[in-house]
PDB file of C-alpha atoms in Angstrom:
ATOM      1  CA  MET A   1     -52.439 -23.964 -68.764  1.00 47.00           C
ATOM      2  CA  GLN A   2     -48.497 -23.054 -67.190  1.00 49.00           C
ATOM      3  CA  ARG A   3     -47.665 -19.599 -67.094  1.00 49.00           C
ATOM      4  CA  ILE A   4     -44.714 -18.827 -68.731  1.00 48.00           C
ATOM      5  CA  LYS A   5     -42.238 -16.681 -66.083  1.00 49.00           C
ATOM      6  CA  THR A   6     -40.314 -14.109 -67.748  1.00 47.00           C
ATOM      7  CA  ALA A   7     -37.066 -12.439 -66.565  1.00 48.00           C
ATOM      8  CA  LYS A   8     -37.223  -8.570 -65.481  1.00 48.00           C
ATOM      9  CA  PRO A   9     -34.000  -6.642 -67.265  1.00 48.00           C
ATOM     10  CA  ASN A  10     -31.743  -6.405 -64.238  1.00 51.00           C
ATOM     11  CA  ILE A  11     -32.003  -2.287 -64.125  1.00 51.00           C
ATOM     12  CA  ASP A  12     -30.210  -0.593 -61.077  1.00 59.00           C
ATOM     13  CA  TYR A  13     -33.539   2.653 -61.330  1.00 57.00           C
ATOM     14  CA  LEU A  14     -31.260   4.512 -58.743  1.00 54.00           C
ATOM     15  CA  ALA A  15     -27.880   4.161 -60.069  1.00 53.00           C
ATOM     16  CA  LEU A  16     -29.733   5.302 -63.437  1.00 63.00           C
ATOM     17  CA  GLN A  17     -31.468   8.212 -61.723  1.00 64.00           C
ATOM     18  CA  HIS A  18     -27.682   9.311 -60.140  1.00 53.00           C
ATOM     19  CA  ARG A  19     -25.955   9.056 -63.592  1.00 65.00           C
ATOM     20  CA  LEU A  20     -28.905  11.194 -65.062  1.00 67.00           C
ATOM     21  CA  HIS A  21     -29.196  13.723 -62.378  1.00 57.00           C
ATOM     22  CA  CYS A  22     -24.608  14.102 -62.854  1.00 52.00           C
ATOM     23  CA  LEU A  23     -25.415  14.675 -66.285  1.00 65.00           C
ATOM     24  CA  VAL A  24     -27.981  17.365 -66.263  1.00 61.00           C
ATOM     25  CA  HIS A  25     -26.332  18.940 -63.545  1.00 48.00           C
ATOM     26  CA  GLY A  26     -23.408  19.092 -65.568  1.00 51.00           C
ATOM     27  CA  LEU A  27     -25.191  20.110 -68.711  1.00 59.00           C
ATOM     28  CA  PHE A  28     -26.583  23.240 -66.052  1.00 53.00           C
ATOM     29  CA  LEU A  29     -22.805  23.929 -65.195  1.00 48.00           C
ATOM     30  CA  LEU A  30     -21.386  24.043 -68.876  1.00 55.00           C
ATOM     31  CA  LEU A  31     -23.989  26.221 -69.905  1.00 54.00           C
ATOM     32  CA  LEU A  32     -24.009  27.901 -67.122  1.00 47.00           C
ATOM     33  CA  SER A  33     -19.976  28.570 -68.088  1.00 45.00           C
ATOM     34  CA  LEU A  34     -20.939  29.204 -71.211  1.00 52.00           C
ATOM     35  CA  SER A  35     -23.257  32.108 -70.220  1.00 47.00           C
ATOM     36  CA  VAL A  36     -21.104  33.924 -67.899  1.00 43.00           C
ATOM     37  CA  GLN A  37     -17.932  33.709 -69.832  1.00 53.00           C
ATOM     38  CA  ALA A  38     -19.495  35.466 -72.956  1.00 58.00           C
ATOM     39  CA  ASP A  39     -20.588  38.263 -70.994  1.00 73.00           C
ATOM     40  CA  VAL A  40     -16.775  38.636 -68.861  1.00 86.00           C
ATOM     41  CA  LYS A  41     -15.665  41.823 -69.543  1.00 93.00           C
ATOM     42  CA  GLN A  42     -13.369  42.386 -65.751  1.00 97.00           C
ATOM     43  CA  LEU A  43     -11.985  39.687 -63.423  1.00 98.00           C
ATOM     44  CA  THR A  44     -10.809  40.634 -59.918  1.00 98.00           C
ATOM     45  CA  PHE A  45      -8.297  37.820 -58.634  1.00 98.00           C
ATOM     46  CA  ALA A  46      -7.181  37.632 -54.500  1.00 98.00           C
ATOM     47  CA  THR A  47      -3.365  37.853 -54.087  1.00 98.00           C
ATOM     48  CA  ILE A  48      -0.834  38.180 -51.396  1.00 96.00           C
ATOM     49  CA  ALA A  49      -0.586  41.292 -50.224  1.00 94.00           C
ATOM     50  CA  ASN A  50       3.259  42.776 -49.897  1.00 92.00           C
ATOM     51  CA  SER A  51       4.640  40.976 -52.289  1.00 94.00           C
ATOM     52  CA  VAL A  52       6.792  41.158 -55.471  1.00 96.00           C
ATOM     53  CA  ASN A  53       5.546  37.948 -56.979  1.00 96.00           C
ATOM     54  CA  SER A  54       2.044  39.160 -56.853  1.00 97.00           C
ATOM     55  CA  GLN A  55       3.397  42.268 -58.672  1.00 97.00           C
ATOM     56  CA  ILE A  56       5.075  40.586 -61.517  1.00 98.00           C
ATOM     57  CA  SER A  57       1.918  37.794 -61.906  1.00 98.00           C
ATOM     58  CA  LEU A  58      -0.271  40.610 -62.029  1.00 98.00           C
ATOM     59  CA  GLN A  59       1.478  42.134 -64.927  1.00 98.00           C
ATOM     60  CA  VAL A  60       1.634  38.643 -66.381  1.00 98.00           C
ATOM     61  CA  MET A  61      -1.933  38.162 -66.173  1.00 98.00           C
ATOM     62  CA  ARG A  62      -3.488  41.216 -67.319  1.00 98.00           C
ATOM     63  CA  GLU A  63      -0.832  41.073 -70.568  1.00 98.00           C
ATOM     64  CA  ALA A  64      -2.431  37.488 -71.009  1.00 98.00           C
ATOM     65  CA  TYR A  65      -6.356  38.427 -70.115  1.00 98.00           C
ATOM     66  CA  LYS A  66      -5.899  41.504 -72.431  1.00 97.00           C
ATOM     67  CA  LYS A  67      -6.120  39.209 -75.504  1.00 96.00           C
ATOM     68  CA  LEU A  68      -9.165  38.037 -74.393  1.00 96.00           C
ATOM     69  CA  ASP A  69     -10.354  41.448 -74.384  1.00 96.00           C
ATOM     70  CA  ILE A  70     -10.781  41.014 -70.520  1.00 97.00           C
ATOM     71  CA  ASP A  71      -9.446  43.665 -67.798  1.00 98.00           C
ATOM     72  CA  VAL A  72      -8.167  41.964 -64.704  1.00 98.00           C
ATOM     73  CA  ASP A  73      -7.618  43.589 -61.228  1.00 97.00           C
ATOM     74  CA  ALA A  74      -6.403  42.239 -57.795  1.00 98.00           C
ATOM     75  CA  ASP A  75      -6.957  42.601 -53.965  1.00 98.00           C
ATOM     76  CA  PHE A  76      -3.969  42.174 -51.795  1.00 98.00           C
ATOM     77  CA  LEU A  77      -4.869  39.641 -48.761  1.00 96.00           C
ATOM     78  CA  PRO A  78      -3.196  38.080 -46.015  1.00 93.00           C
ATOM     79  CA  ALA A  79      -1.837  34.936 -47.590  1.00 91.00           C
ATOM     80  CA  SER A  80      -4.504  32.292 -45.527  1.00 91.00           C
ATOM     81  CA  ARG A  81      -7.312  35.020 -46.057  1.00 95.00           C
ATOM     82  CA  SER A  82      -6.635  34.948 -50.315  1.00 96.00           C
ATOM     83  CA  LEU A  83      -6.953  31.292 -50.858  1.00 95.00           C
ATOM     84  CA  MET A  84     -10.414  31.282 -48.543  1.00 96.00           C
ATOM     85  CA  MET A  85     -11.865  33.741 -50.609  1.00 97.00           C
ATOM     86  CA  ALA A  86     -11.271  32.944 -53.615  1.00 97.00           C
ATOM     87  CA  SER A  87     -12.165  29.277 -52.987  1.00 96.00           C
ATOM     88  CA  TYR A  88     -15.462  30.342 -51.750  1.00 96.00           C
ATOM     89  CA  GLY A  89     -16.203  32.020 -55.041  1.00 97.00           C
ATOM     90  CA  GLN A  90     -15.728  36.027 -53.700  1.00 97.00           C
ATOM     91  CA  TYR A  91     -13.087  36.398 -56.249  1.00 98.00           C
ATOM     92  CA  ASP A  92     -12.541  34.881 -59.773  1.00 98.00           C
ATOM     93  CA  GLY A  93      -9.985  32.806 -58.838  1.00 98.00           C
ATOM     94  CA  GLU A  94      -6.520  33.361 -57.263  1.00 98.00           C
ATOM     95  CA  LEU A  95      -3.838  35.370 -58.891  1.00 98.00           C
ATOM     96  CA  TYR A  96      -0.975  32.813 -58.441  1.00 98.00           C
ATOM     97  CA  ARG A  97       0.165  29.820 -56.373  1.00 97.00           C
ATOM     98  CA  ILE A  98       2.371  26.618 -56.813  1.00 96.00           C
ATOM     99  CA  ALA A  99       0.894  23.402 -58.014  1.00 96.00           C
ATOM    100  CA  GLY A 100      -1.352  21.235 -56.170  1.00 95.00           C
ATOM    101  CA  ILE A 101      -3.474  23.777 -54.850  1.00 95.00           C
ATOM    102  CA  SER A 102      -6.802  22.350 -56.665  1.00 96.00           C
ATOM    103  CA  GLU A 103      -6.072  19.580 -53.950  1.00 95.00           C
ATOM    104  CA  ASP A 104      -7.394  21.026 -50.898  1.00 94.00           C
ATOM    105  CA  TYR A 105      -8.955  23.462 -53.203  1.00 96.00           C
ATOM    106  CA  PRO A 106     -11.188  22.061 -55.677  1.00 97.00           C
ATOM    107  CA  HIS A 107     -13.010  25.054 -56.707  1.00 97.00           C
ATOM    108  CA  LEU A 108      -9.754  26.870 -57.677  1.00 98.00           C
ATOM    109  CA  LEU A 109      -8.207  25.051 -61.212  1.00 98.00           C
ATOM    110  CA  LYS A 110      -4.949  25.540 -61.981  1.00 98.00           C
ATOM    111  CA  VAL A 111      -4.124  26.892 -65.851  1.00 98.00           C
ATOM    112  CA  PRO A 112      -1.548  24.639 -66.750  1.00 98.00           C
ATOM    113  CA  THR A 113       1.538  27.284 -67.965  1.00 98.00           C
ATOM    114  CA  PRO A 114       3.447  28.255 -65.374  1.00 98.00           C
ATOM    115  CA  ILE A 115       2.863  32.305 -64.975  1.00 98.00           C
ATOM    116  CA  ASN A 116       6.002  33.504 -62.830  1.00 98.00           C
ATOM    117  CA  GLN A 117       8.526  31.071 -60.458  1.00 97.00           C
ATOM    118  CA  VAL A 118      10.229  31.642 -56.990  1.00 96.00           C
ATOM    119  CA  GLU A 119      13.070  30.859 -55.524  1.00 96.00           C
ATOM    120  CA  VAL A 120      13.058  30.011 -51.545  1.00 96.00           C
ATOM    121  CA  VAL A 121      16.051  30.679 -49.470  1.00 95.00           C
ATOM    122  CA  ALA A 122      17.119  30.984 -45.895  1.00 95.00           C
ATOM    123  CA  PHE A 123      18.090  34.421 -44.751  1.00 95.00           C
ATOM    124  CA  CYS A 124      20.030  34.836 -41.526  1.00 93.00           C
ATOM    125  CA  ARG A 125      22.394  37.194 -39.416  1.00 88.00           C
ATOM    126  CA  THR A 126      25.717  36.298 -40.719  1.00 73.00           C
ATOM    127  CA  ASP A 127      29.201  37.140 -42.411  1.00 57.00           C
ATOM    128  CA  ASP A 128      29.897  33.760 -43.376  1.00 55.00           C
ATOM    129  CA  ASP A 129      29.156  32.637 -47.201  1.00 54.00           C
ATOM    130  CA  ASN A 130      27.118  29.578 -45.545  1.00 69.00           C
ATOM    131  CA  SER A 131      25.571  27.414 -48.146  1.00 77.00           C
ATOM    132  CA  MET A 132      22.272  25.934 -46.398  1.00 83.00           C
ATOM    133  CA  THR A 133      19.939  22.794 -47.425  1.00 88.00           C
ATOM    134  CA  LEU A 134      16.623  21.442 -46.291  1.00 91.00           C
ATOM    135  CA  GLU A 135      18.521  18.551 -44.236  1.00 90.00           C
ATOM    136  CA  SER A 136      21.119  21.219 -42.526  1.00 89.00           C
ATOM    137  CA  LEU A 137      17.645  23.407 -41.179  1.00 91.00           C
ATOM    138  CA  LYS A 138      17.295  20.818 -38.394  1.00 87.00           C
ATOM    139  CA  GLY A 139      18.085  22.256 -35.223  1.00 87.00           C
ATOM    140  CA  TYR A 140      18.078  26.077 -36.096  1.00 92.00           C
ATOM    141  CA  ARG A 141      14.934  27.970 -34.820  1.00 94.00           C
ATOM    142  CA  LEU A 142      13.090  28.999 -37.619  1.00 96.00           C
ATOM    143  CA  GLY A 143      10.383  31.492 -38.989  1.00 96.00           C
ATOM    144  CA  VAL A 144       8.052  31.493 -41.881  1.00 96.00           C
ATOM    145  CA  ARG A 145       4.934  33.358 -43.322  1.00 93.00           C
ATOM    146  CA  ARG A 146       1.661  31.925 -42.403  1.00 92.00           C
ATOM    147  CA  GLY A 147      -0.438  31.165 -45.276  1.00 89.00           C
ATOM    148  CA  VAL A 148       2.296  30.768 -47.990  1.00 92.00           C
ATOM    149  CA  ARG A 149       2.145  27.354 -49.462  1.00 90.00           C
ATOM    150  CA  PHE A 150       5.930  26.376 -50.256  1.00 94.00           C
ATOM    151  CA  ASN A 151       5.453  26.013 -46.335  1.00 92.00           C
ATOM    152  CA  VAL A 152       4.234  22.495 -47.120  1.00 91.00           C
ATOM    153  CA  HIS A 153       7.485  21.677 -48.500  1.00 92.00           C
ATOM    154  CA  LEU A 154      10.279  22.725 -45.767  1.00 94.00           C
ATOM    155  CA  PRO A 155      11.109  20.989 -42.765  1.00 91.00           C
ATOM    156  CA  LEU A 156       9.108  22.710 -40.427  1.00 92.00           C
ATOM    157  CA  ASP A 157       8.107  21.207 -36.570  1.00 90.00           C
ATOM    158  CA  HIS A 158       6.011  22.692 -33.721  1.00 89.00           C
ATOM    159  CA  SER A 159       8.665  25.307 -32.902  1.00 91.00           C
ATOM    160  CA  THR A 160       8.868  27.334 -36.227  1.00 95.00           C
ATOM    161  CA  GLN A 161       7.361  30.560 -35.800  1.00 95.00           C
ATOM    162  CA  GLU A 162       4.548  31.449 -38.089  1.00 95.00           C
ATOM    163  CA  VAL A 163       3.764  35.500 -38.459  1.00 95.00           C
ATOM    164  CA  ALA A 164       1.504  37.193 -40.771  1.00 91.00           C
ATOM    165  CA  SER A 165       4.024  39.261 -42.726  1.00 91.00           C
ATOM    166  CA  ASN A 166       8.201  38.995 -44.175  1.00 91.00           C
ATOM    167  CA  GLN A 167       8.372  42.431 -41.794  1.00 92.00           C
ATOM    168  CA  GLN A 168       7.770  40.476 -39.300  1.00 94.00           C
ATOM    169  CA  LEU A 169      10.550  38.051 -40.119  1.00 94.00           C
ATOM    170  CA  PHE A 170      13.197  40.135 -40.342  1.00 94.00           C
ATOM    171  CA  ASN A 171      12.168  42.088 -36.950  1.00 94.00           C
ATOM    172  CA  MET A 172      12.228  38.700 -34.902  1.00 95.00           C
ATOM    173  CA  LEU A 173      15.864  37.985 -36.826  1.00 93.00           C
ATOM    174  CA  GLU A 174      17.331  41.427 -36.000  1.00 91.00           C
ATOM    175  CA  LYS A 175      15.911  40.320 -32.146  1.00 92.00           C
ATOM    176  CA  SER A 176      17.802  37.273 -32.553  1.00 92.00           C
ATOM    177  CA  ARG A 177      13.990  35.403 -31.975  1.00 95.00           C
ATOM    178  CA  ILE A 178      15.002  33.435 -34.508  1.00 95.00           C
ATOM    179  CA  ASP A 179      17.818  32.027 -36.691  1.00 94.00           C
ATOM    180  CA  ILE A 180      16.552  32.160 -39.896  1.00 95.00           C
ATOM    181  CA  ALA A 181      13.857  33.315 -41.950  1.00 96.00           C
ATOM    182  CA  LEU A 182      12.552  31.595 -44.835  1.00 96.00           C
ATOM    183  CA  LEU A 183      10.852  33.139 -47.502  1.00 96.00           C
ATOM    184  CA  SER A 184      11.141  34.125 -51.312  1.00 96.00           C
ATOM    185  CA  ARG A 185      14.696  35.750 -52.745  1.00 95.00           C
ATOM    186  CA  SER A 186      12.904  38.705 -54.259  1.00 95.00           C
ATOM    187  CA  ASN A 187      10.514  39.457 -51.264  1.00 94.00           C
ATOM    188  CA  GLY A 188      13.079  38.910 -48.624  1.00 94.00           C
ATOM    189  CA  LEU A 189      15.787  41.326 -50.397  1.00 94.00           C
ATOM    190  CA  GLN A 190      12.832  43.877 -51.229  1.00 94.00           C
ATOM    191  CA  ILE A 191      12.049  44.024 -47.266  1.00 92.00           C
ATOM    192  CA  LEU A 192      15.733  44.732 -46.671  1.00 91.00           C
ATOM    193  CA  LYS A 193      16.018  47.382 -48.688  1.00 91.00           C
ATOM    194  CA  GLU A 194      13.091  49.233 -47.310  1.00 91.00           C
ATOM    195  CA  MET A 195      14.380  48.649 -43.878  1.00 89.00           C
ATOM    196  CA  GLU A 196      18.126  49.458 -44.903  1.00 90.00           C
ATOM    197  CA  VAL A 197      19.279  46.162 -43.058  1.00 87.00           C
ATOM    198  CA  THR A 198      22.899  45.577 -43.865  1.00 86.00           C
ATOM    199  CA  ASP A 199      23.624  42.469 -41.233  1.00 88.00           C
ATOM    200  CA  ILE A 200      21.141  39.913 -42.893  1.00 92.00           C
ATOM    201  CA  SER A 201      21.772  38.145 -46.147  1.00 91.00           C
ATOM    202  CA  PRO A 202      20.154  35.136 -48.197  1.00 92.00           C
ATOM    203  CA  LEU A 203      22.397  31.994 -48.272  1.00 91.00           C
ATOM    204  CA  ASN A 204      23.027  29.994 -51.304  1.00 87.00           C
ATOM    205  CA  PRO A 205      21.790  28.123 -53.110  1.00 90.00           C
ATOM    206  CA  PRO A 206      17.902  28.321 -53.045  1.00 94.00           C
ATOM    207  CA  LEU A 207      16.365  25.701 -50.992  1.00 95.00           C
ATOM    208  CA  LEU A 208      13.816  25.543 -53.302  1.00 96.00           C
ATOM    209  CA  ASN A 209      12.512  26.354 -56.771  1.00 96.00           C
ATOM    210  CA  LEU A 210       9.293  26.329 -57.399  1.00 97.00           C
ATOM    211  CA  ASP A 211       6.729  27.319 -60.435  1.00 98.00           C
ATOM    212  CA  LEU A 212       4.161  29.596 -60.023  1.00 98.00           C
ATOM    213  CA  TYR A 213       0.329  28.696 -61.449  1.00 98.00           C
ATOM    214  CA  HIS A 214      -2.724  31.183 -62.079  1.00 98.00           C
ATOM    215  CA  TYR A 215      -5.969  29.231 -60.647  1.00 98.00           C
ATOM    216  CA  VAL A 216      -9.450  30.864 -61.802  1.00 98.00           C
ATOM    217  CA  HIS A 217     -12.700  29.544 -59.827  1.00 98.00           C
ATOM    218  CA  ILE A 218     -14.379  26.612 -61.745  1.00 97.00           C
ATOM    219  CA  ARG A 219     -17.400  29.050 -62.633  1.00 96.00           C
ATOM    220  CA  HIS A 220     -14.784  30.007 -65.223  1.00 97.00           C
ATOM    221  CA  GLN A 221     -13.491  27.065 -66.304  1.00 96.00           C
ATOM    222  CA  GLN A 222     -13.978  27.533 -69.881  1.00 96.00           C
ATOM    223  CA  ILE A 223     -11.990  29.852 -69.933  1.00 96.00           C
ATOM    224  CA  ILE A 224      -8.703  28.076 -69.191  1.00 97.00           C
ATOM    225  CA  PRO A 225      -8.266  26.538 -73.060  1.00 97.00           C
ATOM    226  CA  HIS A 226      -8.133  30.045 -74.347  1.00 96.00           C
ATOM    227  CA  LEU A 227      -6.168  31.427 -71.726  1.00 97.00           C
ATOM    228  CA  ASP A 228      -3.253  28.506 -71.766  1.00 98.00           C
ATOM    229  CA  GLN A 229      -2.750  29.106 -75.137  1.00 97.00           C
ATOM    230  CA  ILE A 230      -2.064  32.627 -74.639  1.00 97.00           C
ATOM    231  CA  LEU A 231       0.692  31.673 -72.133  1.00 98.00           C
ATOM    232  CA  GLN A 232       1.996  29.238 -73.743  1.00 98.00           C
ATOM    233  CA  ALA A 233       2.874  31.428 -76.668  1.00 98.00           C
ATOM    234  CA  MET A 234       4.301  34.329 -73.622  1.00 98.00           C
ATOM    235  CA  HIS A 235       6.115  31.393 -72.363  1.00 98.00           C
ATOM    236  CA  THR A 236       7.710  30.177 -75.615  1.00 98.00           C
ATOM    237  CA  SER A 237       8.310  34.144 -76.904  1.00 98.00           C
ATOM    238  CA  GLY A 238      10.491  34.785 -73.441  1.00 98.00           C
ATOM    239  CA  ARG A 239       7.775  37.341 -72.584  1.00 98.00           C
ATOM    240  CA  ILE A 240       6.880  35.719 -68.844  1.00 98.00           C
ATOM    241  CA  ARG A 241      10.493  35.829 -68.607  1.00 98.00           C
ATOM    242  CA  GLU A 242      11.237  39.391 -69.881  1.00 98.00           C
ATOM    243  CA  ILE A 243       8.577  40.798 -67.688  1.00 98.00           C
ATOM    244  CA  ARG A 244       9.767  39.003 -64.453  1.00 97.00           C
ATOM    245  CA  GLU A 245      13.349  40.303 -65.530  1.00 97.00           C
ATOM    246  CA  ASN A 246      12.467  43.993 -66.177  1.00 97.00           C
ATOM    247  CA  TYR A 247      10.213  43.978 -62.383  1.00 97.00           C
ATOM    248  CA  LEU A 248      13.057  42.723 -60.373  1.00 96.00           C
ATOM    249  CA  ASP A 249      15.930  45.091 -62.787  1.00 95.00           C
ATOM    250  CA  THR A 250      13.370  48.457 -61.938  1.00 94.00           C
ATOM    251  CA  LEU A 251      12.948  47.493 -58.448  1.00 92.00           C
ATOM    252  CA  PHE A 252      16.490  46.213 -56.972  1.00 89.00           C
ATOM    253  CA  ASN A 253      18.407  48.723 -59.742  1.00 82.00           C
TER     254      ASN A 253
END
C-alpha cells in the first residue's frame, strides 16, 4: 500500500518565538510602567544649568504635574551631561529640549504639547542696527555653548568655538576672540545684565524660533497622555504664555 504524504505546515517557529518574546516583553514593560506610575509622587528631571528657559520650563512643569499630585524638582547640569544622564535613566527625564531628541536618545519620549520657546539670536559688539540671517553668518568667527541642541540648525564649521557656558561666550566677545555669539535671546540678555556690559547687543530678527518640549524617560511613558491633556489646556488658556511673560518681566524690568 502506498503511503500518502501529508504536507507539513509552513511555520517559522523562530519568527513566532521572537514575536511571542516581544509580546511578553512589551506586556512586562506595560505592567512595570503602570506599577511605577501608581507609586509616583516625586519626579526629578535633568536640565541645563544657568538657563532662563530652564527656570521658565520648571515653573510650567511644576504647575502641570501638580494637577497629577506629583511634585517636581530639577538638577541643573552642563547641557551635554544633562541629556546623557536623563537618557541613562539616572533622572526621570529631561525638563525641556527642542524637537528631535528621541532620534538620538530613544529612551527619552517627547510630550507633544510645547511648554516654552527659544529665540536664537546673534550677539555681537556693534553700534549698528544690522540684521543677521543664517546665510550671512558665513565668514564670521562664531561661538556657541557646547551641548545645546539647537546648534544642529546653525551653519557651524570646524572653526566654531564651543564653550561650556554663556558667560564664556561673552568673555570671548569682549576679548574679540569671536565675532558673534549664538545663543537664546533671554539667556544672552540675562548675562549682559549680570556682567553690566553695554557694548554687546542682540541683532534682529531672530535666526531661529523653536518650540521647547518636555521629555520623560521611557519608564514613565504611561504618564504622557494624561500630562499632555493638562499641557494642552494650559496652552489653550494662555497659562503657559503667561508664566513665560511674567518670568521675563520680573527678570528684565
